[in-house]
């Protein structure tokens, strides 16, 4: 019911937002796309609702927080860009470090809920991610819950903010690194010259998108661009126009995830040989 909209959201995010260089333009474009996606999801919920409780939990735990987390992230990014000192690297660094301390305080205040989510628990999902109006919540509910009761559970907004804060940490760290002298040289020495990607670039893009889809990096908050930059740094390779390559992978007529299937075959063969 919601798959098409989430797919469209990620497609617009990758093609129209994440490639922008200017932070303010990126933030404003991201906010528009996230708001539009949330409005469409809200219309679907109002029109069709949920067939059962598991479907409702999945929506408020996994689907709605996706565009909502980006809305929060881009809003916070825009706020940082508009509030940071206009001159003086020392003042700008101090500003960003103060923002990091605020994020740490946020995680400390919500530590119980963060641990519940990051450890993959589900025993309280019926309280946290459904719209039942229970008074005794195990964690503090968010204001958003009271503003939009038919489109909110008590904790989907908080979960979205947690994911947004992970992205914001990455944005702030990159901002600080760009301001501190010698940062580029320091990070360049961390490359691994003996690890060179010798497969095709298409295969590497396939692997990157698989990791992104699995959501196993930064608790599912790592963006395609972030994963790509990490792989480029680690394997000393330059990847251009990833989305075009990904579109070509999707357009394959037979097996689309050819490289991933080749990895499975290679690993199975090695394990069988080791067992001999």
CSV table of C-alpha atoms in Angstrom, one decimal:
chain,number,residue,atom,x,y,z
A,1,UNK,CA,0.0,0.0,0.0
A,2,UNK,CA,2.8,2.4,0.8
A,3,UNK,CA,5.7,0.8,-1.2
A,4,UNK,CA,5.2,3.0,-4.3
A,5,UNK,CA,5.3,6.2,-2.4
A,6,UNK,CA,8.4,5.3,-0.4
A,7,UNK,CA,10.1,4.2,-3.6
A,8,UNK,CA,9.2,7.5,-5.3
A,9,UNK,CA,10.5,9.4,-2.2
A,10,UNK,CA,13.9,7.7,-2.3
A,11,UNK,CA,14.1,8.2,-6.1
A,12,UNK,CA,13.5,12.0,-5.8
A,13,UNK,CA,15.9,12.2,-2.8
A,14,UNK,CA,18.7,10.5,-4.8
A,15,UNK,CA,18.2,12.4,-8.0
A,16,UNK,CA,17.1,15.9,-6.9
A,17,UNK,CA,18.5,16.4,-3.4
A,18,UNK,CA,21.6,14.4,-2.2
A,19,UNK,CA,23.7,15.5,-5.2
A,20,UNK,CA,23.4,19.2,-4.4
A,21,UNK,CA,26.5,20.9,-3.0
A,22,UNK,CA,25.0,24.0,-1.4
A,23,UNK,CA,23.7,22.9,2.1
A,24,UNK,CA,20.8,25.4,2.1
A,25,UNK,CA,19.6,24.4,-1.3
A,26,UNK,CA,19.9,20.7,-0.3
A,27,UNK,CA,18.0,21.3,2.9
A,28,UNK,CA,15.2,23.3,1.2
A,29,UNK,CA,14.8,20.7,-1.6
A,30,UNK,CA,14.8,17.9,0.9
A,31,UNK,CA,12.2,19.6,3.1
A,32,UNK,CA,9.9,20.0,0.2
A,33,UNK,CA,10.2,16.4,-1.0
A,34,UNK,CA,9.8,15.0,2.5
A,35,UNK,CA,6.7,17.1,3.3
A,36,UNK,CA,5.1,16.1,0.0
A,37,UNK,CA,5.8,12.4,0.8
A,38,UNK,CA,4.3,12.7,4.3
A,39,UNK,CA,1.2,14.4,2.9
A,40,UNK,CA,0.7,11.6,0.4
A,41,UNK,CA,1.2,8.9,3.1
A,42,UNK,CA,-1.3,10.8,5.3
A,43,UNK,CA,-3.9,10.8,2.5
A,44,UNK,CA,-3.4,7.0,2.1
A,45,UNK,CA,-3.9,6.3,5.8
A,46,UNK,CA,-7.0,8.5,5.9
A,47,UNK,CA,-8.5,6.9,2.9
A,48,UNK,CA,-7.6,3.2,3.4
A,49,UNK,CA,-6.4,2.9,7.1
A,50,UNK,CA,-4.8,-0.4,8.2
A,51,UNK,CA,-6.1,-3.9,7.9
A,52,UNK,CA,-4.6,-5.1,11.2
A,53,UNK,CA,-2.3,-4.2,14.1
A,54,UNK,CA,0.9,-5.6,12.6
A,55,UNK,CA,0.4,-3.5,9.5
A,56,UNK,CA,-0.2,-0.4,11.6
A,57,UNK,CA,3.0,-1.1,13.7
A,58,UNK,CA,5.0,-1.5,10.5
A,59,UNK,CA,3.8,1.8,9.2
A,60,UNK,CA,4.6,3.8,12.3
A,61,UNK,CA,7.9,2.0,13.0
A,62,UNK,CA,9.4,1.6,9.5
A,63,UNK,CA,7.5,3.6,6.8
A,64,UNK,CA,6.4,7.0,8.2
A,65,UNK,CA,9.8,7.6,10.0
A,66,UNK,CA,11.6,7.4,6.7
A,67,UNK,CA,10.4,10.7,5.1
A,68,UNK,CA,9.8,12.2,8.6
A,69,UNK,CA,13.4,11.6,9.6
A,70,UNK,CA,14.7,13.3,6.5
A,71,UNK,CA,12.3,16.2,7.1
A,72,UNK,CA,13.7,16.6,10.6
A,73,UNK,CA,17.3,16.2,9.4
A,74,UNK,CA,17.0,18.8,6.6
A,75,UNK,CA,15.2,21.2,8.9
A,76,UNK,CA,18.0,20.9,11.4
A,77,UNK,CA,20.6,21.3,8.7
A,78,UNK,CA,18.9,24.5,7.5
A,79,UNK,CA,18.7,25.8,11.0
A,80,UNK,CA,22.5,25.2,11.5
A,81,UNK,CA,23.4,26.8,8.2
A,82,UNK,CA,21.3,29.9,9.0
A,83,UNK,CA,22.5,30.2,12.6
A,84,UNK,CA,26.2,29.5,12.3
A,85,UNK,CA,28.6,32.5,12.6
A,86,UNK,CA,29.2,34.1,9.3
A,87,UNK,CA,32.9,34.7,9.8
A,88,UNK,CA,35.7,33.2,11.9
A,89,UNK,CA,36.6,29.5,11.6
A,90,UNK,CA,37.1,29.3,15.4
A,91,UNK,CA,33.6,30.6,16.1
A,92,UNK,CA,32.1,28.3,13.5
A,93,UNK,CA,33.9,25.2,14.9
A,94,UNK,CA,32.7,26.2,18.4
A,95,UNK,CA,29.1,26.5,17.1
A,96,UNK,CA,29.2,23.0,15.5
A,97,UNK,CA,30.8,21.5,18.6
A,98,UNK,CA,28.0,23.0,20.7
A,99,UNK,CA,25.4,21.4,18.4
A,100,UNK,CA,27.1,18.0,18.9
A,101,UNK,CA,26.8,18.5,22.6
A,102,UNK,CA,23.0,19.1,22.2
A,103,UNK,CA,22.7,15.9,20.2
A,104,UNK,CA,24.5,13.9,22.9
A,105,UNK,CA,22.1,15.3,25.5
A,106,UNK,CA,19.2,14.3,23.3
A,107,UNK,CA,20.5,10.7,23.1
A,108,UNK,CA,21.1,10.7,26.8
A,109,UNK,CA,17.5,11.8,27.6
A,110,UNK,CA,16.1,9.2,25.4
A,111,UNK,CA,18.5,6.4,26.2
A,112,UNK,CA,15.9,3.8,27.2
A,113,UNK,CA,14.0,4.2,23.9
A,114,UNK,CA,17.2,4.3,21.8
A,115,UNK,CA,18.4,1.0,23.4
A,116,UNK,CA,15.0,-0.6,22.8
A,117,UNK,CA,15.0,0.3,19.1
A,118,UNK,CA,18.7,-0.4,18.4
A,119,UNK,CA,18.6,-3.8,20.1
A,120,UNK,CA,15.7,-4.8,17.8
A,121,UNK,CA,13.1,-5.3,20.5
A,122,UNK,CA,9.4,-5.5,19.6
A,123,UNK,CA,7.6,-6.5,22.8
A,124,UNK,CA,6.3,-2.9,23.4
A,125,UNK,CA,5.5,-2.1,19.8
A,126,UNK,CA,1.8,-2.3,20.3
A,127,UNK,CA,2.1,0.6,22.7
A,128,UNK,CA,4.7,2.6,20.9
A,129,UNK,CA,3.7,2.3,17.3
A,130,UNK,CA,-0.1,2.1,17.3
A,131,UNK,CA,-2.7,4.8,17.8
A,132,UNK,CA,-4.3,3.3,20.9
A,133,UNK,CA,-4.8,6.1,23.4
A,134,UNK,CA,-3.2,4.6,26.4
A,135,UNK,CA,-2.2,6.9,29.2
A,136,UNK,CA,0.7,5.0,30.7
A,137,UNK,CA,3.6,5.0,28.2
A,138,UNK,CA,6.9,3.3,28.9
A,139,UNK,CA,8.7,6.3,27.4
A,140,UNK,CA,7.7,9.9,27.1
A,141,UNK,CA,5.4,10.5,24.1
A,142,UNK,CA,6.1,13.3,21.7
A,143,UNK,CA,4.1,16.5,21.1
A,144,UNK,CA,3.4,15.4,17.5
A,145,UNK,CA,1.3,12.5,18.9
A,146,UNK,CA,-1.3,15.0,20.3
A,147,UNK,CA,-1.3,17.2,17.2
A,148,UNK,CA,-2.1,14.5,14.7
A,149,UNK,CA,-3.6,11.6,16.6
A,150,UNK,CA,-4.9,9.8,13.5
A,151,UNK,CA,-1.5,10.0,11.7
A,152,UNK,CA,0.7,9.4,14.7
A,153,UNK,CA,1.6,6.9,17.3
A,154,UNK,CA,3.2,8.0,20.5
A,155,UNK,CA,6.8,7.3,19.4
A,156,UNK,CA,7.1,7.3,15.6
A,157,UNK,CA,8.2,11.0,15.7
A,158,UNK,CA,10.8,10.3,18.3
A,159,UNK,CA,12.2,7.3,16.3
A,160,UNK,CA,12.3,9.5,13.2
A,161,UNK,CA,14.2,12.2,15.2
A,162,UNK,CA,16.8,9.6,16.4
A,163,UNK,CA,17.5,8.6,12.8
A,164,UNK,CA,17.7,12.2,11.8
A,165,UNK,CA,20.2,12.9,14.6
A,166,UNK,CA,22.5,10.2,13.2
A,167,UNK,CA,22.5,12.0,9.9
A,168,UNK,CA,23.0,15.3,11.5
A,169,UNK,CA,26.1,14.0,13.4
A,170,UNK,CA,27.6,13.1,10.1
A,171,UNK,CA,26.8,16.5,8.6
A,172,UNK,CA,28.3,18.4,11.6
A,173,UNK,CA,31.4,16.2,11.6
A,174,UNK,CA,32.0,16.9,7.9
A,175,UNK,CA,31.5,20.6,8.6
A,176,UNK,CA,34.0,20.6,11.4
A,177,UNK,CA,36.5,18.6,9.3
A,178,UNK,CA,36.2,21.2,6.5
A,179,UNK,CA,37.0,24.0,8.9
A,180,UNK,CA,39.9,22.5,10.8
A,181,UNK,CA,43.3,23.0,9.1
A,182,UNK,CA,45.0,19.8,8.0
A,183,UNK,CA,41.9,17.7,8.1
A,184,UNK,CA,42.2,16.6,4.4
A,185,UNK,CA,45.8,15.6,4.7
A,186,UNK,CA,45.0,13.7,8.0
A,187,UNK,CA,42.2,11.7,6.4
A,188,UNK,CA,44.1,11.0,3.2
A,189,UNK,CA,46.8,9.1,5.2
A,190,UNK,CA,44.0,6.8,6.4
A,191,UNK,CA,43.4,5.4,2.9
A,192,UNK,CA,44.4,1.8,2.3
A,193,UNK,CA,46.6,1.7,-0.9
A,194,UNK,CA,46.9,-2.1,-0.8
A,195,UNK,CA,43.1,-2.5,-1.0
A,196,UNK,CA,42.2,-1.7,-4.6
A,197,UNK,CA,38.8,-2.6,-6.1
A,198,UNK,CA,39.6,-4.8,-9.0
A,199,UNK,CA,36.0,-5.8,-9.9
A,200,UNK,CA,33.7,-3.7,-12.1
A,201,UNK,CA,32.3,-0.4,-10.9
A,202,UNK,CA,28.8,-1.7,-11.7
A,203,UNK,CA,29.4,-4.6,-9.3
A,204,UNK,CA,30.5,-2.2,-6.5
A,205,UNK,CA,27.4,0.0,-7.1
A,206,UNK,CA,25.3,-3.1,-6.8
A,207,UNK,CA,26.9,-3.9,-3.5
A,208,UNK,CA,26.5,-0.4,-2.2
A,209,UNK,CA,22.8,-0.3,-3.0
A,210,UNK,CA,22.3,-3.7,-1.4
A,211,UNK,CA,23.9,-2.5,1.9
A,212,UNK,CA,21.7,0.6,1.7
A,213,UNK,CA,18.6,-1.4,1.1
A,214,UNK,CA,19.4,-3.8,4.0
A,215,UNK,CA,19.7,-0.8,6.4
A,216,UNK,CA,22.6,-2.3,8.3
A,217,UNK,CA,24.8,0.9,8.3
A,218,UNK,CA,24.3,3.5,11.0
A,219,UNK,CA,21.0,1.8,11.9
A,220,UNK,CA,19.6,2.4,8.5
A,221,UNK,CA,20.3,6.1,8.4
A,222,UNK,CA,23.4,6.1,6.1
A,223,UNK,CA,22.6,7.7,2.7
A,224,UNK,CA,23.7,6.3,-0.6
A,225,UNK,CA,26.2,9.2,-1.0
A,226,UNK,CA,27.7,8.5,2.4
A,227,UNK,CA,28.2,4.8,1.7
A,228,UNK,CA,29.6,5.6,-1.7
A,229,UNK,CA,32.2,8.1,-0.3
A,230,UNK,CA,33.2,5.5,2.3
A,231,UNK,CA,33.7,2.8,-0.4
A,232,UNK,CA,35.6,5.3,-2.6
A,233,UNK,CA,37.9,6.2,0.2
A,234,UNK,CA,38.5,2.6,1.3
A,235,UNK,CA,39.0,1.1,-2.1
A,236,UNK,CA,40.7,4.1,-3.8
A,237,UNK,CA,38.2,4.3,-6.6
A,238,UNK,CA,36.0,7.0,-8.1
A,239,UNK,CA,32.3,6.2,-8.7
A,240,UNK,CA,30.4,8.6,-11.0
A,241,UNK,CA,26.6,8.8,-11.6
A,242,UNK,CA,25.7,6.0,-9.3
A,243,UNK,CA,21.9,6.4,-9.8
A,244,UNK,CA,22.4,5.9,-13.6
A,245,UNK,CA,24.3,2.7,-12.9
A,246,UNK,CA,21.6,1.6,-10.5
A,247,UNK,CA,18.9,2.2,-13.1
A,248,UNK,CA,20.8,0.1,-15.6
A,249,UNK,CA,21.1,-2.7,-13.0
A,250,UNK,CA,17.3,-2.5,-12.4
A,251,UNK,CA,16.7,-2.7,-16.2
A,252,UNK,CA,18.5,-6.0,-16.6
A,253,UNK,CA,16.2,-8.5,-18.2
A,254,UNK,CA,17.3,-11.7,-16.4
A,255,UNK,CA,19.0,-11.8,-13.1
A,256,UNK,CA,19.3,-8.2,-11.8
A,257,UNK,CA,21.5,-8.8,-8.7
A,258,UNK,CA,24.2,-10.6,-10.7
A,259,UNK,CA,27.1,-9.7,-8.5
A,260,UNK,CA,25.3,-10.5,-5.2
A,261,UNK,CA,24.4,-13.9,-6.6
A,262,UNK,CA,28.0,-14.5,-7.7
A,263,UNK,CA,29.1,-13.7,-4.2
A,264,UNK,CA,26.7,-16.3,-2.8
A,265,UNK,CA,28.0,-18.9,-5.2
A,266,UNK,CA,31.7,-18.1,-4.4
A,267,UNK,CA,31.1,-18.2,-0.6
A,268,UNK,CA,29.2,-21.5,-0.8
A,269,UNK,CA,31.9,-23.0,-3.0
A,270,UNK,CA,34.6,-21.9,-0.5
A,271,UNK,CA,32.7,-23.3,2.5
A,272,UNK,CA,32.1,-26.6,0.7
A,273,UNK,CA,35.8,-26.8,-0.1
A,274,UNK,CA,36.7,-26.0,3.5
A,275,UNK,CA,34.5,-28.9,4.6
A,276,UNK,CA,36.2,-31.4,2.5
